[in-house]
Amino acid sequence: QILVEEGDSVTLNSDLTEMKDVDVIQWRFWSEDTLIAEINVTADRITVYDDVLDGRFRDRLKLDKQTGSLTITNIRTEHAGYYELQTNSVRRSFSLFVS
């Protein structure tokens, strides 16, 4: 569980030490099961889907191509919920609470 205050930034750490065995990293806003960010390692492409869910993530998502970690900036209460990291070998979820 992660608790942040409105207006703060938070980084959801992938804890991936190496990307060599990973083909695709996906971040989902799990409450809606909506894909919000993706790294395609094979194609060397990073995509942030910040217009989904009425644009609530617009200009707020930063994806670290080295680690796969996701940073959400200027958090608002509408960003609270469950986030899920998926790779071909790892699945991690995060509960984000905003006060």
mmCIF file of N, CA and C in Angstrom:
data_model
loop_
_atom_site.group_PDB
_atom_site.id
_atom_site.type_symbol
_atom_site.label_atom_id
_atom_site.label_comp_id
_atom_site.label_asym_id
_atom_site.label_seq_id
_atom_site.Cartn_x
_atom_site.Cartn_y
_atom_site.Cartn_z
ATOM 1 N N GLN A 1 0.835 -1.189 0.000
ATOM 2 C CA GLN A 1 0.000 0.000 0.000
ATOM 3 C C GLN A 1 0.874 1.245 0.000
ATOM 4 N N ILE A 2 0.477 2.193 -0.797
ATOM 5 C CA ILE A 2 1.229 3.436 -0.917
ATOM 6 C C ILE A 2 0.269 4.584 -0.651
ATOM 7 N N LEU A 3 0.643 5.456 0.254
ATOM 8 C CA LEU A 3 -0.183 6.614 0.573
ATOM 9 C C LEU A 3 0.555 7.875 0.160
ATOM 10 N N VAL A 4 -0.082 8.700 -0.650
ATOM 11 C CA VAL A 4 0.508 9.961 -1.075
ATOM 12 C C VAL A 4 -0.508 11.076 -0.885
ATOM 13 N N GLU A 5 -0.007 12.286 -0.799
ATOM 14 C CA GLU A 5 -0.888 13.432 -0.673
ATOM 15 C C GLU A 5 -1.147 14.025 -2.048
ATOM 16 N N GLU A 6 -2.305 14.626 -2.191
ATOM 17 C CA GLU A 6 -2.674 15.244 -3.454
ATOM 18 C C GLU A 6 -1.610 16.260 -3.857
ATOM 19 N N GLY A 7 -1.222 16.238 -5.132
ATOM 20 C CA GLY A 7 -0.197 17.149 -5.633
ATOM 21 C C GLY A 7 1.201 16.557 -5.630
ATOM 22 N N ASP A 8 1.399 15.473 -4.880
ATOM 23 C CA ASP A 8 2.705 14.823 -4.824
ATOM 24 C C ASP A 8 2.935 13.955 -6.067
ATOM 25 N N SER A 9 4.141 13.423 -6.155
ATOM 26 C CA SER A 9 4.479 12.441 -7.180
ATOM 27 C C SER A 9 4.796 11.125 -6.494
ATOM 28 N N VAL A 10 4.602 10.028 -7.207
ATOM 29 C CA VAL A 10 4.927 8.718 -6.664
ATOM 30 C C VAL A 10 5.519 7.876 -7.781
ATOM 31 N N THR A 11 6.507 7.059 -7.420
ATOM 32 C CA THR A 11 7.084 6.115 -8.373
ATOM 33 C C THR A 11 6.725 4.702 -7.940
ATOM 34 N N LEU A 12 6.107 3.966 -8.849
ATOM 35 C CA LEU A 12 5.801 2.557 -8.626
ATOM 36 C C LEU A 12 6.978 1.769 -9.195
ATOM 37 N N ASN A 13 7.755 1.186 -8.307
ATOM 38 C CA ASN A 13 8.997 0.521 -8.714
ATOM 39 C C ASN A 13 8.726 -0.884 -9.233
ATOM 40 N N SER A 14 9.277 -1.156 -10.394
ATOM 41 C CA SER A 14 9.096 -2.472 -10.997
ATOM 42 C C SER A 14 9.926 -3.528 -10.285
ATOM 43 N N ASP A 15 11.033 -3.100 -9.654
ATOM 44 C CA ASP A 15 11.991 -4.016 -9.022
ATOM 45 C C ASP A 15 12.595 -4.998 -10.013
ATOM 46 N N LEU A 16 12.565 -4.646 -11.281
ATOM 47 C CA LEU A 16 13.223 -5.480 -12.284
ATOM 48 C C LEU A 16 14.701 -5.096 -12.302
ATOM 49 N N THR A 17 15.557 -6.085 -12.092
ATOM 50 C CA THR A 17 16.985 -5.787 -12.075
ATOM 51 C C THR A 17 17.564 -5.798 -13.483
ATOM 52 N N GLU A 18 16.989 -6.628 -14.331
ATOM 53 C CA GLU A 18 17.464 -6.681 -15.710
ATOM 54 C C GLU A 18 16.277 -6.765 -16.646
ATOM 55 N N MET A 19 16.424 -6.124 -17.788
ATOM 56 C CA MET A 19 15.348 -6.136 -18.763
ATOM 57 C C MET A 19 15.587 -7.163 -19.866
ATOM 58 N N LYS A 20 16.689 -7.891 -19.806
ATOM 59 C CA LYS A 20 17.065 -8.734 -20.944
ATOM 60 C C LYS A 20 16.096 -9.892 -21.186
ATOM 61 N N ASP A 21 15.437 -10.367 -20.128
ATOM 62 C CA ASP A 21 14.503 -11.481 -20.302
ATOM 63 C C ASP A 21 13.066 -11.002 -20.479
ATOM 64 N N VAL A 22 12.894 -9.695 -20.606
ATOM 65 C CA VAL A 22 11.559 -9.121 -20.691
ATOM 66 C C VAL A 22 11.323 -8.628 -22.114
ATOM 67 N N ASP A 23 10.193 -9.021 -22.690
ATOM 68 C CA ASP A 23 9.835 -8.554 -24.031
ATOM 69 C C ASP A 23 8.967 -7.302 -23.949
ATOM 70 N N VAL A 24 7.970 -7.343 -23.062
ATOM 71 C CA VAL A 24 7.020 -6.242 -22.928
ATOM 72 C C VAL A 24 6.737 -6.004 -21.455
ATOM 73 N N ILE A 25 6.701 -4.739 -21.070
ATOM 74 C CA ILE A 25 6.292 -4.338 -19.724
ATOM 75 C C ILE A 25 5.021 -3.526 -19.884
ATOM 76 N N GLN A 26 3.980 -3.916 -19.163
ATOM 77 C CA GLN A 26 2.724 -3.178 -19.226
ATOM 78 C C GLN A 26 2.311 -2.720 -17.837
ATOM 79 N N TRP A 27 1.831 -1.492 -17.762
ATOM 80 C CA TRP A 27 1.243 -0.950 -16.540
ATOM 81 C C TRP A 27 -0.242 -0.751 -16.783
ATOM 82 N N ARG A 28 -1.048 -1.271 -15.874
ATOM 83 C CA ARG A 28 -2.494 -1.128 -15.988
ATOM 84 C C ARG A 28 -3.046 -0.420 -14.754
ATOM 85 N N PHE A 29 -4.046 0.413 -15.006
ATOM 86 C CA PHE A 29 -4.839 0.959 -13.910
ATOM 87 C C PHE A 29 -5.909 -0.084 -13.691
ATOM 88 N N TRP A 30 -5.706 -0.886 -12.653
ATOM 89 C CA TRP A 30 -6.389 -2.162 -12.512
ATOM 90 C C TRP A 30 -7.875 -2.005 -12.236
ATOM 91 N N SER A 31 -8.274 -0.945 -11.536
ATOM 92 C CA SER A 31 -9.692 -0.760 -11.223
ATOM 93 C C SER A 31 -10.521 -0.782 -12.502
ATOM 94 N N GLU A 32 -9.942 -0.294 -13.577
ATOM 95 C CA GLU A 32 -10.632 -0.233 -14.862
ATOM 96 C C GLU A 32 -10.022 -1.227 -15.851
ATOM 97 N N ASP A 33 -8.959 -1.917 -15.428
ATOM 98 C CA ASP A 33 -8.188 -2.807 -16.305
ATOM 99 C C ASP A 33 -7.796 -2.091 -17.594
ATOM 100 N N THR A 34 -7.293 -0.878 -17.434
ATOM 101 C CA THR A 34 -6.939 -0.044 -18.571
ATOM 102 C C THR A 34 -5.427 0.053 -18.704
ATOM 103 N N LEU A 35 -4.916 -0.236 -19.880
ATOM 104 C CA LEU A 35 -3.493 -0.116 -20.159
ATOM 105 C C LEU A 35 -3.120 1.366 -20.176
ATOM 106 N N ILE A 36 -2.164 1.771 -19.306
ATOM 107 C CA ILE A 36 -1.784 3.186 -19.256
ATOM 108 C C ILE A 36 -0.355 3.435 -19.724
ATOM 109 N N ALA A 37 0.487 2.394 -19.729
ATOM 110 C CA ALA A 37 1.867 2.583 -20.184
ATOM 111 C C ALA A 37 2.454 1.231 -20.571
ATOM 112 N N GLU A 38 3.382 1.290 -21.532
ATOM 113 C CA GLU A 38 3.944 0.045 -22.043
ATOM 114 C C GLU A 38 5.341 0.288 -22.589
ATOM 115 N N ILE A 39 6.230 -0.648 -22.292
ATOM 116 C CA ILE A 39 7.549 -0.662 -22.916
ATOM 117 C C ILE A 39 7.643 -1.944 -23.734
ATOM 118 N N ASN A 40 7.889 -1.799 -25.022
ATOM 119 C CA ASN A 40 8.148 -2.944 -25.867
ATOM 120 C C ASN A 40 9.661 -3.001 -26.042
ATOM 121 N N VAL A 41 10.300 -3.861 -25.280
ATOM 122 C CA VAL A 41 11.764 -3.937 -25.260
ATOM 123 C C VAL A 41 12.293 -4.370 -26.620
ATOM 124 N N THR A 42 11.637 -5.339 -27.221
ATOM 125 C CA THR A 42 12.080 -5.872 -28.501
ATOM 126 C C THR A 42 12.087 -4.791 -29.578
ATOM 127 N N ALA A 43 11.037 -3.964 -29.602
ATOM 128 C CA ALA A 43 10.928 -2.916 -30.616
ATOM 129 C C ALA A 43 11.559 -1.599 -30.153
ATOM 130 N N ASP A 44 12.086 -1.590 -28.914
ATOM 131 C CA ASP A 44 12.691 -0.378 -28.352
ATOM 132 C C ASP A 44 11.712 0.802 -28.419
ATOM 133 N N ARG A 45 10.484 0.539 -27.922
ATOM 134 C CA ARG A 45 9.434 1.554 -27.990
ATOM 135 C C ARG A 45 8.769 1.729 -26.628
ATOM 136 N N ILE A 46 8.587 2.985 -26.235
ATOM 137 C CA ILE A 46 7.876 3.322 -25.004
ATOM 138 C C ILE A 46 6.600 4.058 -25.392
ATOM 139 N N THR A 47 5.480 3.606 -24.851
ATOM 140 C CA THR A 47 4.205 4.250 -25.138
ATOM 141 C C THR A 47 3.487 4.560 -23.840
ATOM 142 N N VAL A 48 3.004 5.791 -23.717
ATOM 143 C CA VAL A 48 2.208 6.193 -22.568
ATOM 144 C C VAL A 48 0.815 6.525 -23.090
ATOM 145 N N TYR A 49 -0.178 5.844 -22.525
ATOM 146 C CA TYR A 49 -1.565 6.047 -22.956
ATOM 147 C C TYR A 49 -2.242 6.995 -21.973
ATOM 148 N N ASP A 50 -1.869 8.274 -22.042
ATOM 149 C CA ASP A 50 -2.361 9.191 -21.008
ATOM 150 C C ASP A 50 -3.700 9.835 -21.360
ATOM 151 N N ASP A 51 -4.268 9.503 -22.526
ATOM 152 C CA ASP A 51 -5.584 10.046 -22.876
ATOM 153 C C ASP A 51 -6.726 9.115 -22.486
ATOM 154 N N VAL A 52 -6.395 7.924 -21.970
ATOM 155 C CA VAL A 52 -7.448 6.993 -21.571
ATOM 156 C C VAL A 52 -8.151 7.519 -20.321
ATOM 157 N N LEU A 53 -9.316 6.966 -20.044
ATOM 158 C CA LEU A 53 -10.087 7.330 -18.845
ATOM 159 C C LEU A 53 -10.294 8.838 -18.745
ATOM 160 N N ASP A 54 -10.798 9.416 -19.820
ATOM 161 C CA ASP A 54 -11.092 10.857 -19.872
ATOM 162 C C ASP A 54 -9.866 11.731 -19.639
ATOM 163 N N GLY A 55 -8.689 11.214 -19.954
ATOM 164 C CA GLY A 55 -7.472 12.018 -19.856
ATOM 165 C C GLY A 55 -6.984 12.281 -18.449
ATOM 166 N N ARG A 56 -7.415 11.475 -17.492
ATOM 167 C CA ARG A 56 -7.017 11.741 -16.098
ATOM 168 C C ARG A 56 -5.512 11.612 -15.874
ATOM 169 N N PHE A 57 -4.812 10.904 -16.757
ATOM 170 C CA PHE A 57 -3.360 10.754 -16.607
ATOM 171 C C PHE A 57 -2.572 11.679 -17.533
ATOM 172 N N ARG A 58 -3.246 12.559 -18.244
ATOM 173 C CA ARG A 58 -2.580 13.390 -19.250
ATOM 174 C C ARG A 58 -1.417 14.179 -18.633
ATOM 175 N N ASP A 59 -0.248 14.067 -19.252
ATOM 176 C CA ASP A 59 0.972 14.769 -18.827
ATOM 177 C C ASP A 59 1.398 14.418 -17.402
ATOM 178 N N ARG A 60 0.996 13.256 -16.915
ATOM 179 C CA ARG A 60 1.338 12.876 -15.543
ATOM 180 C C ARG A 60 2.170 11.602 -15.455
ATOM 181 N N LEU A 61 2.310 10.860 -16.546
ATOM 182 C CA LEU A 61 3.000 9.567 -16.495
ATOM 183 C C LEU A 61 4.389 9.649 -17.074
ATOM 184 N N LYS A 62 5.350 9.091 -16.341
ATOM 185 C CA LYS A 62 6.726 9.009 -16.822
ATOM 186 C C LYS A 62 7.179 7.559 -16.623
ATOM 187 N N LEU A 63 7.714 6.995 -17.680
ATOM 188 C CA LEU A 63 8.141 5.603 -17.648
ATOM 189 C C LEU A 63 9.650 5.547 -17.791
ATOM 190 N N ASP A 64 10.308 4.852 -16.882
ATOM 191 C CA ASP A 64 11.763 4.724 -16.910
ATOM 192 C C ASP A 64 12.136 3.529 -17.788
ATOM 193 N N LYS A 65 12.787 3.807 -18.906
ATOM 194 C CA LYS A 65 13.085 2.712 -19.849
ATOM 195 C C LYS A 65 14.169 1.780 -19.345
ATOM 196 N N GLN A 66 14.948 2.212 -18.348
ATOM 197 C CA GLN A 66 15.982 1.337 -17.793
ATOM 198 C C GLN A 66 15.392 0.333 -16.807
ATOM 199 N N THR A 67 14.465 0.783 -15.971
ATOM 200 C CA THR A 67 13.952 -0.059 -14.889
ATOM 201 C C THR A 67 12.512 -0.509 -15.091
ATOM 202 N N GLY A 68 11.779 0.180 -15.958
ATOM 203 C CA GLY A 68 10.370 -0.136 -16.150
ATOM 204 C C GLY A 68 9.473 0.478 -15.093
ATOM 205 N N SER A 69 10.044 1.264 -14.172
ATOM 206 C CA SER A 69 9.245 1.883 -13.116
ATOM 207 C C SER A 69 8.381 3.008 -13.688
ATOM 208 N N LEU A 70 7.214 3.205 -13.067
ATOM 209 C CA LEU A 70 6.247 4.200 -13.521
ATOM 210 C C LEU A 70 6.127 5.305 -12.477
ATOM 211 N N THR A 71 6.288 6.560 -12.908
ATOM 212 C CA THR A 71 6.113 7.702 -12.019
ATOM 213 C C THR A 71 4.848 8.445 -12.423
ATOM 214 N N ILE A 72 4.030 8.748 -11.427
ATOM 215 C CA ILE A 72 2.820 9.540 -11.640
ATOM 216 C C ILE A 72 3.044 10.862 -10.918
ATOM 217 N N THR A 73 2.943 11.967 -11.658
ATOM 218 C CA THR A 73 3.197 13.285 -11.073
ATOM 219 C C THR A 73 1.876 14.007 -10.812
ATOM 220 N N ASN A 74 1.942 14.971 -9.905
ATOM 221 C CA ASN A 74 0.785 15.812 -9.580
ATOM 222 C C ASN A 74 -0.471 14.975 -9.353
ATOM 223 N N ILE A 75 -0.381 14.072 -8.397
ATOM 224 C CA ILE A 75 -1.446 13.114 -8.082
ATOM 225 C C ILE A 75 -2.722 13.826 -7.641
ATOM 226 N N ARG A 76 -3.846 13.292 -8.085
ATOM 227 C CA ARG A 76 -5.159 13.741 -7.601
ATOM 228 C C ARG A 76 -5.921 12.518 -7.092
ATOM 229 N N THR A 77 -7.016 12.763 -6.403
ATOM 230 C CA THR A 77 -7.763 11.647 -5.812
ATOM 231 C C THR A 77 -8.245 10.659 -6.877
ATOM 232 N N GLU A 78 -8.486 11.132 -8.093
ATOM 233 C CA GLU A 78 -8.946 10.227 -9.150
ATOM 234 C C GLU A 78 -7.875 9.231 -9.591
ATOM 235 N N HIS A 79 -6.651 9.405 -9.120
ATOM 236 C CA HIS A 79 -5.575 8.461 -9.446
ATOM 237 C C HIS A 79 -5.463 7.342 -8.416
ATOM 238 N N ALA A 80 -6.229 7.439 -7.343
ATOM 239 C CA ALA A 80 -6.213 6.378 -6.329
ATOM 240 C C ALA A 80 -6.779 5.097 -6.931
ATOM 241 N N GLY A 81 -6.245 3.968 -6.499
ATOM 242 C CA GLY A 81 -6.743 2.682 -6.984
ATOM 243 C C GLY A 81 -5.625 1.672 -7.083
ATOM 244 N N TYR A 82 -5.868 0.635 -7.824
ATOM 245 C CA TYR A 82 -4.908 -0.457 -7.978
ATOM 246 C C TYR A 82 -4.194 -0.339 -9.315
ATOM 247 N N TYR A 83 -2.899 -0.507 -9.244
ATOM 248 C CA TYR A 83 -2.057 -0.503 -10.439
ATOM 249 C C TYR A 83 -1.402 -1.865 -10.540
ATOM 250 N N GLU A 84 -1.235 -2.331 -11.762
ATOM 251 C CA GLU A 84 -0.618 -3.634 -11.943
ATOM 252 C C GLU A 84 0.477 -3.554 -12.996
ATOM 253 N N LEU A 85 1.609 -4.140 -12.650
ATOM 254 C CA LEU A 85 2.735 -4.294 -13.564
ATOM 255 C C LEU A 85 2.699 -5.719 -14.098
ATOM 256 N N GLN A 86 2.781 -5.853 -15.420
ATOM 257 C CA GLN A 86 2.806 -7.175 -16.030
ATOM 258 C C GLN A 86 3.982 -7.278 -16.986
ATOM 259 N N THR A 87 4.739 -8.368 -16.844
ATOM 260 C CA THR A 87 5.744 -8.717 -17.844
ATOM 261 C C THR A 87 5.497 -10.173 -18.192
ATOM 262 N N ASN A 88 6.355 -10.738 -19.029
ATOM 263 C CA ASN A 88 6.167 -12.145 -19.355
ATOM 264 C C ASN A 88 6.467 -13.060 -18.170
ATOM 265 N N SER A 89 7.117 -12.557 -17.124
ATOM 266 C CA SER A 89 7.433 -13.432 -15.992
ATOM 267 C C SER A 89 7.021 -12.865 -14.631
ATOM 268 N N VAL A 90 6.606 -11.602 -14.581
ATOM 269 C CA VAL A 90 6.311 -10.952 -13.304
ATOM 270 C C VAL A 90 4.946 -10.287 -13.362
ATOM 271 N N ARG A 91 4.235 -10.378 -12.262
ATOM 272 C CA ARG A 91 2.992 -9.621 -12.107
ATOM 273 C C ARG A 91 2.987 -9.069 -10.685
ATOM 274 N N ARG A 92 2.952 -7.749 -10.575
ATOM 275 C CA ARG A 92 2.952 -7.088 -9.265
ATOM 276 C C ARG A 92 1.804 -6.088 -9.231
ATOM 277 N N SER A 93 1.194 -5.952 -8.066
ATOM 278 C CA SER A 93 0.139 -4.951 -7.962
ATOM 279 C C SER A 93 0.444 -3.989 -6.827
ATOM 280 N N PHE A 94 -0.075 -2.795 -6.965
ATOM 281 C CA PHE A 94 0.151 -1.709 -6.018
ATOM 282 C C PHE A 94 -1.194 -1.083 -5.669
ATOM 283 N N SER A 95 -1.409 -0.803 -4.389
ATOM 284 C CA SER A 95 -2.601 -0.069 -3.956
ATOM 285 C C SER A 95 -2.175 1.352 -3.666
ATOM 286 N N LEU A 96 -2.772 2.285 -4.370
ATOM 287 C CA LEU A 96 -2.398 3.700 -4.212
ATOM 288 C C LEU A 96 -3.563 4.449 -3.574
ATOM 289 N N PHE A 97 -3.287 5.082 -2.438
ATOM 290 C CA PHE A 97 -4.280 5.894 -1.736
ATOM 291 C C PHE A 97 -3.831 7.342 -1.770
ATOM 292 N N VAL A 98 -4.775 8.235 -1.997
ATOM 293 C CA VAL A 98 -4.469 9.660 -2.091
ATOM 294 C C VAL A 98 -5.276 10.396 -1.025
ATOM 295 N N SER A 99 -4.574 11.225 -0.235
ATOM 296 C CA SER A 99 -5.275 11.990 0.800
ATOM 297 C C SER A 99 -5.182 13.472 0.528
#
